Each structure stands twice: as structure tokens, then as C-alpha cells.
mmCIF file of N, CA and C in Angstrom:
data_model
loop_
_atom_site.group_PDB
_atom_site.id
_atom_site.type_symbol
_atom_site.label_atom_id
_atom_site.label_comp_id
_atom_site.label_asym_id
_atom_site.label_seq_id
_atom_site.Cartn_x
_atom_site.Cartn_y
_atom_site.Cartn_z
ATOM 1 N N UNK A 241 11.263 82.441 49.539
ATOM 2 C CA UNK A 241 12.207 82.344 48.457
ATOM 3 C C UNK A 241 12.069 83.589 47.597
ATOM 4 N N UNK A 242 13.240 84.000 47.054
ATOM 5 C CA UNK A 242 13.091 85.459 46.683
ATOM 6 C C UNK A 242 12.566 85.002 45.190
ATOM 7 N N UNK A 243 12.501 86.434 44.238
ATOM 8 C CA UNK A 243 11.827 86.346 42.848
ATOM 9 C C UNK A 243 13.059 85.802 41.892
ATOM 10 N N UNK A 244 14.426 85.984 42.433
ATOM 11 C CA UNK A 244 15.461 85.253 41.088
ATOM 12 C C UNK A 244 15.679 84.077 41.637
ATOM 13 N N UNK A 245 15.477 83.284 42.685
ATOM 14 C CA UNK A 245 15.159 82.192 42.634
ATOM 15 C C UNK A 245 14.172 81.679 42.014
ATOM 16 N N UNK A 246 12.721 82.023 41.983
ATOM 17 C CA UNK A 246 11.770 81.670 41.594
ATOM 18 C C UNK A 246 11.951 81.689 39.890
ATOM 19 N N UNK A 247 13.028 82.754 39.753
ATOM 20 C CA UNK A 247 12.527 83.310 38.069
ATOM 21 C C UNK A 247 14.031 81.937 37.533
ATOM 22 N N UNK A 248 14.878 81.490 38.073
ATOM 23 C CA UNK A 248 16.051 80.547 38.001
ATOM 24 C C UNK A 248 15.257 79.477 37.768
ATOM 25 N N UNK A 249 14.229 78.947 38.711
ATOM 26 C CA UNK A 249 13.265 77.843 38.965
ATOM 27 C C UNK A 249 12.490 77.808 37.411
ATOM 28 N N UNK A 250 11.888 78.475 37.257
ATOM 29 C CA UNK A 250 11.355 78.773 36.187
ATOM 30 C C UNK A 250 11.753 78.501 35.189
ATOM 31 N N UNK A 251 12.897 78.641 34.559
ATOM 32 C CA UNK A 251 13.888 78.734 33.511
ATOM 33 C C UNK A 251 14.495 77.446 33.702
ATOM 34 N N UNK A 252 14.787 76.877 34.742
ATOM 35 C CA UNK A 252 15.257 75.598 34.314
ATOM 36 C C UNK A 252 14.057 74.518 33.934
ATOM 37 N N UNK A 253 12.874 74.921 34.677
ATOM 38 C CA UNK A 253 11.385 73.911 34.399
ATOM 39 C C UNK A 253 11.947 74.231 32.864
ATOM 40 N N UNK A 254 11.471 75.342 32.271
ATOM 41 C CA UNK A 254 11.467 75.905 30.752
ATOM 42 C C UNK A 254 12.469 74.914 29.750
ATOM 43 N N UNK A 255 13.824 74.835 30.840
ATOM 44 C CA UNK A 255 14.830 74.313 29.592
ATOM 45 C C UNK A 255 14.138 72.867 29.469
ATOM 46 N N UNK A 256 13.730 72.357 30.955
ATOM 47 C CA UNK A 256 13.544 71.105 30.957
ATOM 48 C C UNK A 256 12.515 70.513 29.933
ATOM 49 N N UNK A 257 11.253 71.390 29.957
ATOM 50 C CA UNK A 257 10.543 70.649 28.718
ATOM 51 C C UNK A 257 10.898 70.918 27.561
ATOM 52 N N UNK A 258 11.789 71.733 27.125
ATOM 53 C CA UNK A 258 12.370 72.281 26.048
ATOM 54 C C UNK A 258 12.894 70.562 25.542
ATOM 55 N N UNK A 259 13.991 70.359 26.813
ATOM 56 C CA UNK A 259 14.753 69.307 25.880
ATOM 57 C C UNK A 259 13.364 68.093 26.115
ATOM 58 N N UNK A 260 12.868 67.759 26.781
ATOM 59 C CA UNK A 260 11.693 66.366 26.661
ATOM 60 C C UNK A 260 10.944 66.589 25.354
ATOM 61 N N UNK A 261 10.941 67.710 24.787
ATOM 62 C CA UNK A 261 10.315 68.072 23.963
ATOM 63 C C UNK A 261 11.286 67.067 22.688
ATOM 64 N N UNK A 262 12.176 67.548 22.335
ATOM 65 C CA UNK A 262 13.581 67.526 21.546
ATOM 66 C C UNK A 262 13.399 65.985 21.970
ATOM 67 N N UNK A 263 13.732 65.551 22.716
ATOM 68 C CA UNK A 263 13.538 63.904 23.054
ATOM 69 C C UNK A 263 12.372 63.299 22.543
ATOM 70 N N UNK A 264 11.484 63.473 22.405
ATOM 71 C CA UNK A 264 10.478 63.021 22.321
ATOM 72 C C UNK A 264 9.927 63.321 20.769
ATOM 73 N N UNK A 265 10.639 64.395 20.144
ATOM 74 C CA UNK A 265 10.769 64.526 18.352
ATOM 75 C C UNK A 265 11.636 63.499 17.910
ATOM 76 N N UNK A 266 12.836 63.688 18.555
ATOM 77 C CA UNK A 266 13.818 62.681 17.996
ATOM 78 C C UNK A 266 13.379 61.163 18.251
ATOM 79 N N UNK A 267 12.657 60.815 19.269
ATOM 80 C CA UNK A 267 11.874 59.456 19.067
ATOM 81 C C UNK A 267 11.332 59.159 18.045
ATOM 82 N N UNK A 268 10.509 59.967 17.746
ATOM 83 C CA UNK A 268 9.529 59.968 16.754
ATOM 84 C C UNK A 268 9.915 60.129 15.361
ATOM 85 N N UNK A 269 11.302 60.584 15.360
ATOM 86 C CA UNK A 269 12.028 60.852 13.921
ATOM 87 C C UNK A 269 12.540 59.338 13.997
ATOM 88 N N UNK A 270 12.870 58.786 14.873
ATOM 89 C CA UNK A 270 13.849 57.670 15.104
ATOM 90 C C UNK A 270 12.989 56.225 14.633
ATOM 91 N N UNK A 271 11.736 56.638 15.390
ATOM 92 C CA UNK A 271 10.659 55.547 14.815
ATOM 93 C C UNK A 271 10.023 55.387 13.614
ATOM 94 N N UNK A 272 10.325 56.481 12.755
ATOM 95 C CA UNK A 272 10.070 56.716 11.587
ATOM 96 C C UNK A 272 10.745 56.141 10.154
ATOM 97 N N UNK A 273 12.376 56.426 11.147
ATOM 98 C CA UNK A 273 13.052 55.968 10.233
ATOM 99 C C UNK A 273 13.197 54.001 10.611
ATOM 100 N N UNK A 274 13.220 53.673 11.301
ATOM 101 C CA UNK A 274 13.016 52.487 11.897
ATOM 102 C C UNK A 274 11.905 51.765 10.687
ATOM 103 N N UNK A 275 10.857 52.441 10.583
ATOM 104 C CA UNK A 275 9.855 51.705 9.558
ATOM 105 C C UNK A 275 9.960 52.159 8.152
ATOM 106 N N UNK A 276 10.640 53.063 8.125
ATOM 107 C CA UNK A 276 11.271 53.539 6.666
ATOM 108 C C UNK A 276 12.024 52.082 5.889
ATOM 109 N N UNK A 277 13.438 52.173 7.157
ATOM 110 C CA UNK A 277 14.260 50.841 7.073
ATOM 111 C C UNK A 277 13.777 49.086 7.126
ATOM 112 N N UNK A 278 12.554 49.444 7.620
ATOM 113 C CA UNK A 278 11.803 47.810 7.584
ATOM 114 C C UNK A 278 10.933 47.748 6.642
ATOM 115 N N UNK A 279 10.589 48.537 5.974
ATOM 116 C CA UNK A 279 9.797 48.937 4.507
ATOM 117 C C UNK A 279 11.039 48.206 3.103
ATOM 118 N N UNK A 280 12.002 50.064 3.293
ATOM 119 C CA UNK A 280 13.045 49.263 2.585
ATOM 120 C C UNK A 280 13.452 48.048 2.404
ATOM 121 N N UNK A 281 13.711 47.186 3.769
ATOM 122 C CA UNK A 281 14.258 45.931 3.514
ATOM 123 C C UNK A 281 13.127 44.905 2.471
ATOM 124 N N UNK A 282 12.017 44.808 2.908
ATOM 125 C CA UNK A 282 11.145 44.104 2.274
ATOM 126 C C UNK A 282 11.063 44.722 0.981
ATOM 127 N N UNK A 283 10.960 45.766 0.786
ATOM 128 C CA UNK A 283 11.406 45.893 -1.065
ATOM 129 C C UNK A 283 12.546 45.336 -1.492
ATOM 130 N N UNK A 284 13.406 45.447 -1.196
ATOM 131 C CA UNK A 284 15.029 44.824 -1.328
ATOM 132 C C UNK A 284 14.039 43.125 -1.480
ATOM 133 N N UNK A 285 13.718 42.716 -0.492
ATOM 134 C CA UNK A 285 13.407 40.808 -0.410
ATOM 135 C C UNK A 285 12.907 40.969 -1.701
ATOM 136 N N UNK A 286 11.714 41.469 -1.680
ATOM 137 C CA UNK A 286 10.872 41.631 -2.996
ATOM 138 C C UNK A 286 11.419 41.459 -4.379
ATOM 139 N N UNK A 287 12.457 42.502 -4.572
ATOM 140 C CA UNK A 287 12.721 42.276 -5.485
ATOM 141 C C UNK A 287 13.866 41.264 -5.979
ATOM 142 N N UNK A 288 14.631 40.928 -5.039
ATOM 143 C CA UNK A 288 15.861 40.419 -4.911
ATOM 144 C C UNK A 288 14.385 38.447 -5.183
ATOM 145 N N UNK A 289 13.646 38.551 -4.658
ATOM 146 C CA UNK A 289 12.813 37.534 -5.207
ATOM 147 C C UNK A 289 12.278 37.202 -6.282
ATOM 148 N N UNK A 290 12.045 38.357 -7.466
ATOM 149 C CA UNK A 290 11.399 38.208 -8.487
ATOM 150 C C UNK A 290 12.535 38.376 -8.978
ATOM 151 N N UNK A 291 13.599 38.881 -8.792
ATOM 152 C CA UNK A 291 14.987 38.293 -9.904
ATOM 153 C C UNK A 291 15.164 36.869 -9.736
ATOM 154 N N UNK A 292 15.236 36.426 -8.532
ATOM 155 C CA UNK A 292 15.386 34.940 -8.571
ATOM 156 C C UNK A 292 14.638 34.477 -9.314
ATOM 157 N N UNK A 293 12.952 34.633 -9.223
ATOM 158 C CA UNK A 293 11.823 34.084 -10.480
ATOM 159 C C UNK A 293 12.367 34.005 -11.684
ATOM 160 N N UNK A 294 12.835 35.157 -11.722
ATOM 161 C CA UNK A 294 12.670 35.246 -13.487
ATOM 162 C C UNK A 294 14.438 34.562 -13.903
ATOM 163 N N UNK A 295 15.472 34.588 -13.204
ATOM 164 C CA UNK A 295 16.377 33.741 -13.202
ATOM 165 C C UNK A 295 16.040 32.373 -13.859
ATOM 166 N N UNK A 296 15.201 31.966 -12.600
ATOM 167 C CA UNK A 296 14.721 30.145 -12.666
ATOM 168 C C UNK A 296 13.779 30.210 -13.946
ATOM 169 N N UNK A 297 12.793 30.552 -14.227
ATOM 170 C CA UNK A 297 11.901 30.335 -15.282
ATOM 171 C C UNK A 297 12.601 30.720 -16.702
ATOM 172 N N UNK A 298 13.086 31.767 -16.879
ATOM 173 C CA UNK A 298 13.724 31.965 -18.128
ATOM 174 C C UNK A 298 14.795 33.640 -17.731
ATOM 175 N N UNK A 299 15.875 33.280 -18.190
ATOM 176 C CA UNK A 299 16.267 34.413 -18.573
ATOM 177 C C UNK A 299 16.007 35.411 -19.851
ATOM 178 N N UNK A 300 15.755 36.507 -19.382
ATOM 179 C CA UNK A 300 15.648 37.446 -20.443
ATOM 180 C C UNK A 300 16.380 38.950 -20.138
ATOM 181 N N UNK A 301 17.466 39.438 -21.029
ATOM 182 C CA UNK A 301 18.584 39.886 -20.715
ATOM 183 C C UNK A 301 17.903 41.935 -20.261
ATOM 184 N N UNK A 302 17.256 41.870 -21.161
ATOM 185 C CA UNK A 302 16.247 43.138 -21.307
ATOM 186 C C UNK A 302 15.615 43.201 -19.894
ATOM 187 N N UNK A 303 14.574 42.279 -19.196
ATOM 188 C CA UNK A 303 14.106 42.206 -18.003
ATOM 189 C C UNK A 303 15.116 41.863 -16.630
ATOM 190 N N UNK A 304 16.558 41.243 -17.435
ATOM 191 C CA UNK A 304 17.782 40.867 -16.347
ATOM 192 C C UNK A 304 17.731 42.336 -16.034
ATOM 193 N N UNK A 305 18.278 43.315 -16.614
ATOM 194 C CA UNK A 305 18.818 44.160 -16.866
ATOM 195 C C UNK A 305 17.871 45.400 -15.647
ATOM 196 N N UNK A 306 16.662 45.335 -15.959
ATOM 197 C CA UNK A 306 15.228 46.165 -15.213
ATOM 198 C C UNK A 306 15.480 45.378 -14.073
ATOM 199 N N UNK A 307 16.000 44.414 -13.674
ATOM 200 C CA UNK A 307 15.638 43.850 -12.415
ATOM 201 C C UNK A 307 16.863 44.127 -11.540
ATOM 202 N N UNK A 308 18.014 43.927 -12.113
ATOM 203 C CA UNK A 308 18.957 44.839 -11.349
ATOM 204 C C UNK A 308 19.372 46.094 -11.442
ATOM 205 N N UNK A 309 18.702 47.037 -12.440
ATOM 206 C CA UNK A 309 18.438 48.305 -11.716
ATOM 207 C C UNK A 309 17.672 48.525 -10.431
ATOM 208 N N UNK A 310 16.663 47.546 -10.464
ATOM 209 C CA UNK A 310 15.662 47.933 -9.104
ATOM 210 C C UNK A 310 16.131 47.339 -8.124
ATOM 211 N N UNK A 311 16.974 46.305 -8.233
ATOM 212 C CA UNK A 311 18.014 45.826 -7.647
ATOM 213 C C UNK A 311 18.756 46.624 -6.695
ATOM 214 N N UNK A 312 19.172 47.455 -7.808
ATOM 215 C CA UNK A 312 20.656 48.102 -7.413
ATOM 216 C C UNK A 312 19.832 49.775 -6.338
ATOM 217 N N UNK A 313 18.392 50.411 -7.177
ATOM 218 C CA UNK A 313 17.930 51.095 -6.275
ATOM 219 C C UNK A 313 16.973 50.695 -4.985
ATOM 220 N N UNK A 314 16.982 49.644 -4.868
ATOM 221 C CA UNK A 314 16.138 49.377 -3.459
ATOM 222 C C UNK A 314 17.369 49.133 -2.343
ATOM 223 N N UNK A 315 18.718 48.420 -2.961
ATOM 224 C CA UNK A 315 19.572 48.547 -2.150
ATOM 225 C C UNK A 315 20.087 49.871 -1.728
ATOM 226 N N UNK A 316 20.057 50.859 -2.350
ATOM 227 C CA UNK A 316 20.761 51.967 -2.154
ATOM 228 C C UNK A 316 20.123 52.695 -1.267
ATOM 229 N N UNK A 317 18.505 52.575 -1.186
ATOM 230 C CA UNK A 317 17.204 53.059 -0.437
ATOM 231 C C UNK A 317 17.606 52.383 1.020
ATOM 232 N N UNK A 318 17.785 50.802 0.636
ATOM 233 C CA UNK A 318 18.000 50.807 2.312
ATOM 234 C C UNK A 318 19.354 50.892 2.796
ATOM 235 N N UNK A 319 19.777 51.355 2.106
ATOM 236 C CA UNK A 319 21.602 51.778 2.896
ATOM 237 C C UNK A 319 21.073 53.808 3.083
ATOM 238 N N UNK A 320 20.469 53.741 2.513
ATOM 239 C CA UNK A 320 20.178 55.379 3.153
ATOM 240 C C UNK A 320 18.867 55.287 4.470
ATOM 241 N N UNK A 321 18.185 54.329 3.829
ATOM 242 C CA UNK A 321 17.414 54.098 5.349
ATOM 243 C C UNK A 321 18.161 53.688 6.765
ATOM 244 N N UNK A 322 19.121 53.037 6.671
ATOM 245 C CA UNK A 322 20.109 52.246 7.662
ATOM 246 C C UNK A 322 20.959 53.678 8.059
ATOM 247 N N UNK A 323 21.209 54.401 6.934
ATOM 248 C CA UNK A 323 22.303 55.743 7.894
ATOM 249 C C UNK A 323 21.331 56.393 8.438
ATOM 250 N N UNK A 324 19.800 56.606 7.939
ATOM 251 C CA UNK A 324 18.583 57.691 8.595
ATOM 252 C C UNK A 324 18.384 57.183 9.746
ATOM 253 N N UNK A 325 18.537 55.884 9.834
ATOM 254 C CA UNK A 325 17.990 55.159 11.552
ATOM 255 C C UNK A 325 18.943 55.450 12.425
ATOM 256 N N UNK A 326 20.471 55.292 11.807
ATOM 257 C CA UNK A 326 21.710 55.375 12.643
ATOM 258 C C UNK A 326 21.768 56.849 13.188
ATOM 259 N N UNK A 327 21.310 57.590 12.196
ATOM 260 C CA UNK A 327 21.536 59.144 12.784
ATOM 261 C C UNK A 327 20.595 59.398 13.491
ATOM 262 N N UNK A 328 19.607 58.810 13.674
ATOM 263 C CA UNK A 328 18.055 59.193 14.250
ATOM 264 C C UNK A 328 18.167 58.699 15.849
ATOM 265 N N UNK A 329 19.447 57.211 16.412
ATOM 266 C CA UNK A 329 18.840 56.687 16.888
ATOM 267 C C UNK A 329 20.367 57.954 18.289
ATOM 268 N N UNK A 330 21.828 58.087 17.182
ATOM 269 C CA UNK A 330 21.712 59.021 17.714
ATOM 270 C C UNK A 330 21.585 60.128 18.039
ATOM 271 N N UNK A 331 20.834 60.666 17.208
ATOM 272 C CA UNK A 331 20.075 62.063 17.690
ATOM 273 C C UNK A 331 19.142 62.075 18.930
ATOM 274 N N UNK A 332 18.613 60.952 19.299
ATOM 275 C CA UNK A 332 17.445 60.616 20.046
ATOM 276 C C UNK A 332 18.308 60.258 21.418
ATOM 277 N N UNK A 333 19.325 59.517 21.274
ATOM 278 C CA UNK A 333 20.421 59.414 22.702
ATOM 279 C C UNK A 333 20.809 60.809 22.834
ATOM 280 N N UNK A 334 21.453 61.634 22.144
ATOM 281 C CA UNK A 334 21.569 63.251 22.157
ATOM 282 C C UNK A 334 20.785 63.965 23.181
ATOM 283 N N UNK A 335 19.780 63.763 22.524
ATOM 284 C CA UNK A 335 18.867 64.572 23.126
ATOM 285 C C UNK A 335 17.912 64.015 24.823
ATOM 286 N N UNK A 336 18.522 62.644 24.917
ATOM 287 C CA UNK A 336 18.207 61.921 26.007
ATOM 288 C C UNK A 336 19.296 62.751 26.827
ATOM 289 N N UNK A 337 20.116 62.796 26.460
ATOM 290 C CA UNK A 337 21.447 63.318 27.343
ATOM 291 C C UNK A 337 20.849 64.503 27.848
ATOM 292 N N UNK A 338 20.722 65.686 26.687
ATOM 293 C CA UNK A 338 20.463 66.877 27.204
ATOM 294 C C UNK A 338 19.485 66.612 27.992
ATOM 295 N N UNK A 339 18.256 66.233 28.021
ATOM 296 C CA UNK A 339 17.203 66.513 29.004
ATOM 297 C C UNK A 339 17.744 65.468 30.212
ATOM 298 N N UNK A 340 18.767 64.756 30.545
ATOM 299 C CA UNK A 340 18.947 64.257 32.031
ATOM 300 C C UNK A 340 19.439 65.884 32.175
ATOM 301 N N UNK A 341 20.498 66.165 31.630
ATOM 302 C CA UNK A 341 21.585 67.301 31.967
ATOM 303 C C UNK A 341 20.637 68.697 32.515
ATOM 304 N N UNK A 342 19.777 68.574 31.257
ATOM 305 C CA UNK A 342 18.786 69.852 32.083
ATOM 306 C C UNK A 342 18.371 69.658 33.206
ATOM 307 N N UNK A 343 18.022 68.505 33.423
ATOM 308 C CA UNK A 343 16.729 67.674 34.838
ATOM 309 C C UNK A 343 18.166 67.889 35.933
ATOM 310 N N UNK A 344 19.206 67.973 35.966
ATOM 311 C CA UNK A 344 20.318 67.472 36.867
ATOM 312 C C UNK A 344 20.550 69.218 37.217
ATOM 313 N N UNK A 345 20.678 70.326 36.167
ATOM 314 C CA UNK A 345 20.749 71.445 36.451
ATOM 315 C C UNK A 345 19.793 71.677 37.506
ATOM 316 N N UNK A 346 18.007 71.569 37.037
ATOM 317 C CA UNK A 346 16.977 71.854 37.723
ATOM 318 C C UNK A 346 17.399 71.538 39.314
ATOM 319 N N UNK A 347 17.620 70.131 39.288
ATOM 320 C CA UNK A 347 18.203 69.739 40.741
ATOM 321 C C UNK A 347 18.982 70.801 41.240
ATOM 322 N N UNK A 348 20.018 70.911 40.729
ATOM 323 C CA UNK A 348 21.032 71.821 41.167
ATOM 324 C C UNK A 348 20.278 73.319 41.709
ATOM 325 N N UNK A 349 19.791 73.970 41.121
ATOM 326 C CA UNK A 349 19.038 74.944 41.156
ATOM 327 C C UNK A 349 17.936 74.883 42.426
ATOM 328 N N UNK A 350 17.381 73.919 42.641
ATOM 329 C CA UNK A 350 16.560 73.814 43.457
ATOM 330 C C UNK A 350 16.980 73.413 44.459
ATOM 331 N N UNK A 351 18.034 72.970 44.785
ATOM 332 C CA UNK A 351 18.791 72.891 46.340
ATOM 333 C C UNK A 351 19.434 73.494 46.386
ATOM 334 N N UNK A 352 20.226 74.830 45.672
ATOM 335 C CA UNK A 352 20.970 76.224 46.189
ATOM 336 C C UNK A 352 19.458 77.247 46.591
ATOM 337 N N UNK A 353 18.223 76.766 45.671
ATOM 338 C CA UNK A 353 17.178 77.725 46.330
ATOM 339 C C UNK A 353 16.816 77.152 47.630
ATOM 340 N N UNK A 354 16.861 76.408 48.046
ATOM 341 C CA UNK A 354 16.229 75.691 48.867
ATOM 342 C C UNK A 354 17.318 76.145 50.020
ATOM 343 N N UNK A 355 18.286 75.755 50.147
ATOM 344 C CA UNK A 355 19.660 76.006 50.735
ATOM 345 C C UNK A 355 19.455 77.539 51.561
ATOM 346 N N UNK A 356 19.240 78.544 50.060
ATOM 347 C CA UNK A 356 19.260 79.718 50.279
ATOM 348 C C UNK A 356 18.321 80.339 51.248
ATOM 349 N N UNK A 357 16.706 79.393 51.120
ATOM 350 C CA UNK A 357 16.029 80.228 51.868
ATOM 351 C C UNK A 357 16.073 79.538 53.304
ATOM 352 N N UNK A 358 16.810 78.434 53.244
ATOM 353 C CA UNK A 358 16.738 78.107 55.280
ATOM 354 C C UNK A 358 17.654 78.978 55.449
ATOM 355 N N UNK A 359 18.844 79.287 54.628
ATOM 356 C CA UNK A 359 20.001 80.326 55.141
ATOM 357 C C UNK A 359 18.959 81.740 55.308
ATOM 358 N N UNK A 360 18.490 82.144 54.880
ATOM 359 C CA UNK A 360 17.483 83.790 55.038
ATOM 360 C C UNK A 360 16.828 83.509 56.120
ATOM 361 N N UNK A 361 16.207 82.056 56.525
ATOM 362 C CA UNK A 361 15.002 81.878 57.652
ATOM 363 C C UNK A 361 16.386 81.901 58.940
ATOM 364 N N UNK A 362 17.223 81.271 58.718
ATOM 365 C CA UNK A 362 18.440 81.492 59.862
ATOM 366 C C UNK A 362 19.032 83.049 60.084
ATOM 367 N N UNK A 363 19.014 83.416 59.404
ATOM 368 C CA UNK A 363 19.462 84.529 59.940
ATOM 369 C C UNK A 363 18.473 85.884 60.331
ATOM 370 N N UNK A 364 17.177 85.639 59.650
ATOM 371 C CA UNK A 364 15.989 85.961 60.475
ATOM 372 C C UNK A 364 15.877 85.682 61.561
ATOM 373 N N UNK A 365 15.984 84.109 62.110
ATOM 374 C CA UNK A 365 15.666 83.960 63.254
ATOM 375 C C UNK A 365 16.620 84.429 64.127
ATOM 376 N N UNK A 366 17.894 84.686 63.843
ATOM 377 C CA UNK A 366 19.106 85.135 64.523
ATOM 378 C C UNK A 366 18.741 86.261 64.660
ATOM 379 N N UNK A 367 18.277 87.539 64.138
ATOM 380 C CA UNK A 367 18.046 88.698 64.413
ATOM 381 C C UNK A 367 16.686 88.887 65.224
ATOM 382 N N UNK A 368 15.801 87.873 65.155
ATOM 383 C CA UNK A 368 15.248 88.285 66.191
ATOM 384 C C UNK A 368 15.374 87.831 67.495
ATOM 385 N N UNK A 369 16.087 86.920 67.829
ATOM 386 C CA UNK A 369 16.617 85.759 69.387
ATOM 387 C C UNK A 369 17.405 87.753 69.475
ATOM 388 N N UNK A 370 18.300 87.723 68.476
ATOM 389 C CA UNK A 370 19.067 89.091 69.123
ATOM 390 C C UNK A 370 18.631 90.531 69.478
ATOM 391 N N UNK A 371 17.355 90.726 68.645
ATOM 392 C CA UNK A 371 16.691 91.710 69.136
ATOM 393 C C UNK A 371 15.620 91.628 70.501
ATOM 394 N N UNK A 372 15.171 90.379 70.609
ATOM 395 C CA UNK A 372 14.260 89.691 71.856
ATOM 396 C C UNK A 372 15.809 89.923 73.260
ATOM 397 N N UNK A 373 16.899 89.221 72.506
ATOM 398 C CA UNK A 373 17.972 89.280 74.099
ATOM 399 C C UNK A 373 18.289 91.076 74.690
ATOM 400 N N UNK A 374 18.210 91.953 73.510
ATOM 401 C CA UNK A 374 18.094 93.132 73.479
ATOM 402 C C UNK A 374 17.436 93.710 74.335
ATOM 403 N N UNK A 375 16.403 93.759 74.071
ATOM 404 C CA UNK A 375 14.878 93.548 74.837
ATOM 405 C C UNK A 375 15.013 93.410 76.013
ATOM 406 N N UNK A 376 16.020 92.417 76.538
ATOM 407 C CA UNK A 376 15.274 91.861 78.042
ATOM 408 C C UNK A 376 16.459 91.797 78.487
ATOM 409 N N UNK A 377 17.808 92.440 77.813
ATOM 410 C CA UNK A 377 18.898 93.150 78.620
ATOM 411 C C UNK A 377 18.406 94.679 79.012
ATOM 412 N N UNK A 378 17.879 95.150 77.795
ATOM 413 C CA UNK A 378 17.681 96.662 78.177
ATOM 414 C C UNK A 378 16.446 96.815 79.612
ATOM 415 N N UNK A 379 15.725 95.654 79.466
ATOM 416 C CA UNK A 379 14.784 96.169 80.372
ATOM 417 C C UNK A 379 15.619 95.354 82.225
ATOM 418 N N UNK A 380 16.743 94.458 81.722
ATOM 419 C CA UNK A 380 17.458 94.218 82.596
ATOM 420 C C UNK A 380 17.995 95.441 83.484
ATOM 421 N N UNK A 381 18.784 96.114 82.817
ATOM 422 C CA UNK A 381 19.830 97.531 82.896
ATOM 423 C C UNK A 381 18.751 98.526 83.385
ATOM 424 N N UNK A 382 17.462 98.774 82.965
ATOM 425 C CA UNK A 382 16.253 99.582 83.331
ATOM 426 C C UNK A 382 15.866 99.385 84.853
ATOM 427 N N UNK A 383 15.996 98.019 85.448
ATOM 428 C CA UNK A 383 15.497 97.821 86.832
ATOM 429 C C UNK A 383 16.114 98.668 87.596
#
């Protein structure tokens, strides 16, 4: 197999861990945000619970007031956690894509090399059956 096959071979291995690489960040961004968003939610319960407390035991308009601010920011935390997971989960299919697509190039690449060098070993062997028939016409014509 010649050297721009080999150096083609090469370069697609290269892209290939490139993107497993990229796959395997975006997992990890994806799982991140995943426990970001299951964090969030339980603050949301949390607090959405101690408003209920303080509902039932007594209202007090001053502490109403502190409780749905934190209210209003734990919800907002997990509606930004919920778009961080959504974008994470597809960034992480994204990048699943690219690395089949690279892995499918590699294929590709490696059966035009492959292809290429039985085609070089064929026509090697053709030149020498033709230089051997050569051979043993000329020494035919010689008798």
C-alpha cells in the first residue's frame, strides 16, 4: 500500500478520535447538566414546600413575599437547567452523528486502499506472467 494511502488512513483514524473525543465531552456536558436539572428540581420541591409550611401555619405577607421570590428564582433555574439538558442532549446526538460519519468515511477509505493495492498486486502479477511468456517465447524463436 503506497504512503497516501497510508497518510489518508491516518487522517481518517485522526478525524475518528477527534469526533469520539467530541462525543464523549458532550456526554459528559450532557450528564452534567442532567444533575444540574435534578438538583434544580429538588430546590424548586423544597421550596415550593416551605411556602406551603408557612401558608398552613400562619401567613406572613413579608415572608409570603421572600418565598415567592425564591419561588419565582428556583423556577427560572430549572427552566434554564431543562434548556442546558435539551441543548446538551442535542449536542451529544450531534456529535454521535459525526463520529458514525467519520467511522463510515474511515470505512470508505479503507476499502478504496484495500481495493487499490489488490489492483497494484494484479497488475504486478500481469507484468510478470507477461514478462515470464516473453521469456519462453524468445527462447522459443531462439531454438
Amino acid at each position: 500500500m503506497g504512503r497516501a494511502w497510508r497518510a489518508l488512513r491516518t487522517i481518517a483514524a485522526l478525524r475518528i478520535d477527534r469526533a469520539q473525543a467530541e462525543h464523549r465531552r458532550t456526554s459528559l456536558t450532557e450528564r452534567d447538566a442532567e444533575r444540574a436539572l435534578a438538583a434544580a428540581d429538588t430546590d424548586l420541591v423544597e421550596a415550593a414546600d416551605a411556602w406551603q409550611r408557612q401558608m398552613a401555619e400562619r401567613f406572613d405577607p413579608a415572608l409570603g413575599a421572600a418565598y415567592a421570590e425564591v419561588l419565582t428564582r428556583r423556577a427560572d433555574a430549572l427552566a434554564a437547567a431543562t434548556a442546558a439538558h435539551r441543548a446538551a442532549g442535542r449536542d451529544t446526538e450531534a456529535a454521535a452523528e459525526t463520529a458514525r460519519r467519520e467511522q463510515a468515511r474511515a470505512d470508505a477509505v479503507t476499502t478504496q486502499a484495500d481495493a487499490a493495492a489488490r489492483l497494484t498486486r494484479r497488475h504486478a502479477d500481469e507484468r510478470a506472467l507477461m514478462a515470464i511468456a516473453d521469456r519462453a517465447a524468445l527462447a522459443w524463436v531462439r531454438r
